[in-house]
Short mmCIF file of C-alpha atoms in Angstrom, two decimals:
data_model
loop_
_atom_site.label_atom_id
_atom_site.label_comp_id
_atom_site.label_asym_id
_atom_site.label_seq_id
_atom_site.Cartn_x
_atom_site.Cartn_y
_atom_site.Cartn_z
CA MET A 1 -10.69 4.71 -10.17
CA PHE A 2 -8.65 4.68 -13.01
CA GLY A 3 -11.17 3.32 -15.79
CA LYS A 4 -12.71 5.59 -17.89
CA PHE A 5 -9.70 8.17 -17.39
CA ALA A 6 -7.42 5.17 -18.32
CA ALA A 7 -9.17 4.38 -21.39
CA ALA A 8 -9.44 8.00 -22.70
CA LEU A 9 -5.48 8.60 -21.95
CA ALA A 10 -3.99 5.51 -24.21
CA LEU A 11 -6.86 5.95 -26.72
CA GLY A 12 -7.01 10.20 -27.27
CA LEU A 13 -3.99 10.49 -29.71
CA CYS A 14 -2.11 13.57 -28.35
CA THR A 15 -0.83 15.66 -31.69
CA VAL A 16 1.82 18.09 -30.38
CA SER A 17 4.67 19.95 -32.73
CA GLY A 18 6.19 21.28 -29.24
CA LEU A 19 5.92 20.80 -25.45
CA ALA A 20 4.58 24.57 -25.18
CA GLN A 21 1.96 23.99 -27.98
CA ALA A 22 -1.62 23.25 -27.85
CA GLN A 23 -2.74 19.77 -27.97
CA THR A 24 -5.85 18.03 -29.62
CA LEU A 25 -7.52 14.75 -28.86
CA VAL A 26 -7.99 12.98 -32.11
CA SER A 27 -10.78 10.11 -32.26
CA LEU A 28 -9.83 6.73 -33.38
CA ASN A 29 -10.96 5.71 -37.16
CA HIS A 30 -11.74 2.32 -35.77
CA PRO A 31 -13.28 2.19 -32.22
CA ALA A 32 -12.91 -0.68 -30.02
CA PRO A 33 -15.07 -3.46 -31.00
CA GLU A 34 -16.91 -3.42 -26.86
CA GLY A 35 -15.47 -0.26 -25.82
CA ALA A 36 -12.14 0.09 -24.18
CA ASP A 37 -12.20 0.16 -20.26
CA ILE A 38 -8.84 0.03 -18.36
CA THR A 39 -6.05 0.09 -21.59
CA TYR A 40 -2.25 -0.48 -21.02
CA LEU A 41 0.44 0.68 -23.20
CA LEU A 42 2.61 -2.48 -24.14
CA THR A 43 6.47 -2.68 -24.64
CA ASP A 44 5.92 -3.39 -28.54
CA GLY A 45 3.96 -0.34 -29.08
CA THR A 46 0.52 -1.91 -28.97
CA VAL A 47 -2.44 -1.06 -26.64
CA LEU A 48 -3.99 -3.66 -24.70
CA GLY A 49 -7.75 -2.72 -23.39
CA GLN A 50 -10.15 -4.20 -21.59
CA SER A 51 -13.83 -4.90 -23.14
CA GLU A 52 -16.50 -2.63 -21.35
CA ASN A 53 -19.51 -5.41 -22.12
CA ASP A 54 -17.39 -8.46 -20.64
CA GLN A 55 -14.59 -7.67 -18.21
CA SER A 56 -12.79 -11.22 -19.01
CA SER A 57 -12.11 -10.14 -22.63
CA TRP A 58 -9.45 -8.08 -24.21
CA TYR A 59 -8.40 -6.47 -27.53
CA LYS A 60 -4.98 -5.25 -28.76
CA LEU A 61 -4.66 -2.05 -30.70
CA THR A 62 -1.67 -2.05 -33.40
CA PRO A 63 -0.97 0.87 -35.01
CA ASP A 64 -0.81 0.92 -38.85
CA ILE A 65 2.34 0.80 -40.98
CA ASN A 66 3.24 4.30 -40.54
CA GLY A 67 2.72 4.18 -36.87
CA SER A 68 -0.73 5.99 -36.63
CA TYR A 69 -2.99 4.81 -33.70
CA VAL A 70 -5.75 6.57 -35.06
CA ASN A 71 -5.77 4.42 -38.08
CA GLY A 72 -4.66 1.39 -35.97
CA ASN A 73 -6.94 -2.10 -36.03
CA TRP A 74 -7.96 -4.00 -32.87
CA THR A 75 -8.02 -7.78 -32.57
CA LYS A 76 -9.62 -9.89 -29.98
CA VAL A 77 -7.01 -11.65 -27.65
CA ALA A 78 -7.01 -14.37 -25.24
CA SER A 79 -9.72 -14.01 -22.64
CA LEU A 80 -8.81 -14.15 -18.78
CA PRO A 81 -8.78 -17.41 -16.81
CA SER A 82 -12.29 -18.93 -15.85
CA GLY A 83 -13.67 -17.21 -13.09
CA TYR A 84 -11.90 -13.96 -13.10
CA SER A 85 -13.46 -10.74 -14.75
CA PRO A 86 -12.67 -7.86 -12.74
CA TYR A 87 -13.37 -4.29 -12.41
CA ALA A 88 -11.23 -1.55 -10.98
CA PHE A 89 -8.07 -3.34 -10.21
CA ALA A 90 -3.94 -3.11 -9.93
CA GLY A 91 -2.06 -3.83 -12.49
CA ALA A 92 1.12 -2.55 -14.36
CA VAL A 93 3.28 -3.62 -17.64
CA GLN A 94 6.40 -5.56 -16.51
CA ILE A 95 9.87 -4.46 -18.30
CA ASP A 96 9.78 -7.86 -20.04
CA GLY A 97 6.54 -6.71 -21.93
CA ARG A 98 3.84 -8.98 -19.64
CA LEU A 99 0.81 -7.52 -18.18
CA ILE A 100 0.09 -8.18 -14.56
CA ILE A 101 -3.55 -7.91 -13.49
CA ASP A 102 -4.32 -7.81 -10.08
CA GLY A 103 -7.25 -8.12 -7.64
CA GLY A 104 -10.37 -6.22 -8.30
CA GLU A 105 -13.05 -4.09 -6.48
CA TYR A 106 -15.76 -6.00 -8.27
CA ASN A 107 -15.75 -9.44 -9.75
CA PRO A 108 -17.47 -10.29 -12.03
CA GLY A 109 -17.87 -6.54 -12.88
CA SER A 110 -20.74 -5.84 -11.13
CA VAL A 111 -20.40 -8.07 -7.97
CA PHE A 112 -18.28 -6.07 -5.08
CA SER A 113 -16.22 -8.77 -3.89
CA LEU A 114 -12.60 -7.14 -3.52
CA THR A 115 -10.99 -9.97 -4.84
CA ASN A 116 -7.21 -11.73 -4.68
CA LEU A 117 -7.33 -13.21 -7.90
CA ALA A 118 -4.88 -12.05 -10.30
CA ALA A 119 -3.35 -13.40 -13.88
CA ILE A 120 -0.29 -12.38 -16.10
CA TYR A 121 -0.55 -11.96 -19.69
CA ASP A 122 2.00 -12.53 -22.22
CA PRO A 123 1.57 -11.12 -25.62
CA LYS A 124 4.16 -13.03 -27.55
CA ALA A 125 2.34 -16.37 -26.33
CA ASN A 126 -1.20 -14.91 -26.21
CA THR A 127 -2.09 -16.42 -22.78
CA TRP A 128 -3.00 -15.34 -19.47
CA THR A 129 -1.71 -17.53 -16.55
CA LYS A 130 -3.26 -17.39 -13.01
CA LEU A 131 -0.82 -15.47 -10.60
CA GLU A 132 -1.07 -16.67 -6.80
CA GLN A 133 -0.95 -13.71 -4.06
CA PRO A 134 1.36 -13.08 -1.07
CA LYS A 135 0.79 -15.60 1.73
CA GLY A 136 -1.80 -14.76 3.89
CA TRP A 137 -3.36 -11.94 1.51
CA ASN A 138 -7.18 -12.84 1.25
CA TYR A 139 -8.26 -9.47 -0.82
CA VAL A 140 -6.31 -6.89 -3.07
CA GLY A 141 -9.06 -5.06 -4.18
CA ASP A 142 -8.89 -1.85 -6.31
CA SER A 143 -5.39 -1.15 -4.86
CA SER A 144 -1.80 1.20 -6.27
CA SER A 145 0.61 -0.54 -7.86
CA LEU A 146 3.65 0.15 -9.94
CA ILE A 147 7.03 -0.98 -11.26
CA LEU A 148 9.91 -0.36 -9.33
CA PRO A 149 13.39 0.59 -10.97
CA ASP A 150 15.11 -3.09 -10.58
CA GLY A 151 11.69 -4.52 -12.21
CA ARG A 152 10.09 -5.71 -8.94
CA TYR A 153 6.08 -5.22 -9.07
CA LEU A 154 4.95 -3.12 -6.33
CA VAL A 155 1.28 -3.23 -4.82
CA GLY A 156 -0.64 -2.18 -1.83
CA GLN A 157 -3.18 -4.01 -0.15
CA LYS A 158 -6.14 -2.02 -0.35
CA ILE A 159 -7.73 -1.57 3.44
CA ASN A 160 -4.53 -1.77 5.45
CA THR A 161 -1.08 -0.73 5.11
CA HIS A 162 0.60 -3.75 3.88
CA MET A 163 2.81 -3.89 0.67
CA ALA A 164 4.57 -6.58 -1.34
CA ALA A 165 6.70 -6.92 -4.23
CA LEU A 166 6.78 -9.75 -6.72
CA ASP A 167 10.11 -10.68 -8.63
CA PRO A 168 8.88 -11.07 -12.72
CA ARG A 169 11.66 -13.47 -13.00
CA THR A 170 10.38 -16.13 -10.46
CA LEU A 171 6.86 -14.99 -9.63
CA GLN A 172 8.01 -15.16 -5.88
CA TRP A 173 6.64 -12.61 -3.64
CA THR A 174 8.34 -10.42 -0.91
CA LYS A 175 6.30 -8.67 1.95
CA LEU A 176 7.69 -5.10 2.68
CA GLY A 177 7.82 -2.75 5.28
CA SER A 178 5.68 -0.03 5.50
CA ASP A 179 6.29 1.70 8.86
CA GLY A 180 5.17 5.41 9.30
CA LYS A 181 1.80 5.19 6.75
CA ALA A 182 -0.40 7.55 7.76
CA ASP A 183 -3.84 5.59 6.61
CA PHE A 184 -4.58 2.43 4.84
CA ASN A 185 -3.61 2.30 1.12
CA SER A 186 -7.07 2.42 -0.07
CA GLU A 187 -7.72 4.69 -3.58
CA GLU A 188 -4.40 6.33 -3.31
CA THR A 189 -2.25 7.37 -6.20
CA TRP A 190 1.21 6.03 -6.51
CA THR A 191 3.82 7.83 -8.35
CA LEU A 192 7.46 6.30 -9.13
CA LEU A 193 9.90 9.40 -8.79
CA PRO A 194 13.33 9.51 -10.48
CA ASP A 195 15.07 8.76 -7.44
CA GLY A 196 13.42 5.39 -6.96
CA THR A 197 10.96 6.65 -3.81
CA VAL A 198 7.28 6.54 -4.55
CA LEU A 199 4.89 9.60 -4.08
CA ALA A 200 1.36 9.07 -2.66
CA GLU A 201 -1.32 11.33 -2.46
CA ASP A 202 -3.81 10.32 0.31
CA VAL A 203 -7.57 10.11 0.37
CA LYS A 204 -8.43 8.98 3.73
CA ASP A 205 -5.55 11.10 5.36
CA GLY A 206 -6.07 13.59 2.23
CA PRO A 207 -4.83 16.22 1.38
CA ASN A 208 -1.71 14.84 2.89
CA THR A 209 0.68 13.50 0.67
CA GLU A 210 3.89 10.60 1.50
CA LEU A 211 7.06 9.65 0.42
CA TYR A 212 7.50 5.89 0.62
CA LYS A 213 11.56 4.82 0.47
CA PRO A 214 11.72 0.98 -0.91
CA SER A 215 15.38 1.01 0.33
CA THR A 216 14.24 1.26 4.06
CA GLY A 217 10.68 -0.06 3.79
CA THR A 218 9.19 3.18 5.75
CA TRP A 219 7.03 6.35 4.81
CA GLN A 220 7.38 10.22 5.63
CA SER A 221 4.98 12.65 5.27
CA LEU A 222 5.50 15.38 2.75
CA GLY A 223 2.52 17.71 3.95
CA ALA A 224 -0.37 18.61 2.51
CA THR A 225 -1.52 19.47 -0.97
CA PRO A 226 -2.40 23.33 -1.56
CA GLU A 227 -5.99 22.18 -2.59
CA PRO A 228 -7.48 18.81 -1.33
CA LEU A 229 -7.16 16.55 -4.36
CA ASN A 230 -9.21 13.74 -3.10
CA GLY A 231 -13.28 13.26 -3.12
CA PRO A 232 -15.58 12.97 -0.10
CA PRO A 233 -16.34 9.53 1.51
CA CYS A 234 -18.85 7.30 -0.21
CA CYS A 235 -20.89 4.77 1.74
CA LYS A 236 -20.71 1.25 4.03
CA VAL A 237 -20.81 -1.68 2.09
CA GLU A 238 -20.39 -5.54 2.68
CA PHE A 239 -16.41 -6.57 2.61
CA TYR A 240 -16.04 -10.26 1.06
CA GLY A 241 -19.44 -11.52 2.43
CA ASN A 242 -18.18 -12.23 6.08
CA GLY A 243 -20.55 -9.00 7.52
CA LYS A 244 -17.73 -6.72 7.53
CA LYS A 245 -18.39 -3.04 6.76
CA TYR A 246 -15.86 -1.40 4.49
CA HIS A 247 -16.01 2.46 4.39
CA PRO A 248 -14.96 3.98 0.92
CA PRO A 249 -12.66 6.70 1.88
CA GLY A 250 -13.46 8.97 -1.41
CA GLU A 251 -11.47 9.15 -4.80
CA ILE A 252 -8.73 10.69 -6.34
CA GLY A 253 -7.21 10.99 -10.07
CA PRO A 254 -4.15 9.96 -11.62
CA ALA A 255 -0.71 11.61 -10.98
CA LEU A 256 1.61 11.55 -14.19
CA LEU A 257 5.37 12.06 -13.79
CA MET A 258 6.43 15.12 -16.15
CA PRO A 259 9.53 14.98 -18.54
#
């Protein structure tokens, strides 16, 4: 869902002289060596990008001495653990600077699988470490995720309403309540609001929107958007090789919190 847009968002430099002024996109003087699919802005100001040619390979964009990403340079960093080369996955940058890559709708990048593999990247050590999933989670897929105010990583399992949070210090999962969820989590966009709640634009149940309260583990409906934001359902596909069918509910774009 997010691949191409995330790359454009991170790599298209926005130059602005004021919030009311027009913005322009500027191409990098040094393009990513293998293209950049999903990208993340790390806490040290560098940008980590997944190769479009090989989903297990990653490159880092470092701005120049003046802080310019346009004139920055790419360097190859460590590759993902063997057997894990996902496309369309959950993920988030932790407060301590590490990056979580979680699940994947395709693994390797051309094989539909809804994998439950995951890994954490440490930019200081330039290493990836495998991450276990919550007990009983046989798949994650392309799921919604974000970092909660207390630093925990929140993720929803794709084809149901299950949710879990990862403690970044212990790397232990806690399963969370999700009472009141109107539909499964697949293809939704989640946005953390200033009060610590989570806004979701539904896809299967679109154009309905919902609000999640981590303190109570419950969802409540916020009503429909003025216009539908979700794309139409797609097709039927095999689900992790056991004959089950997955019905993709459609797609939706990003939702970014305004200043």
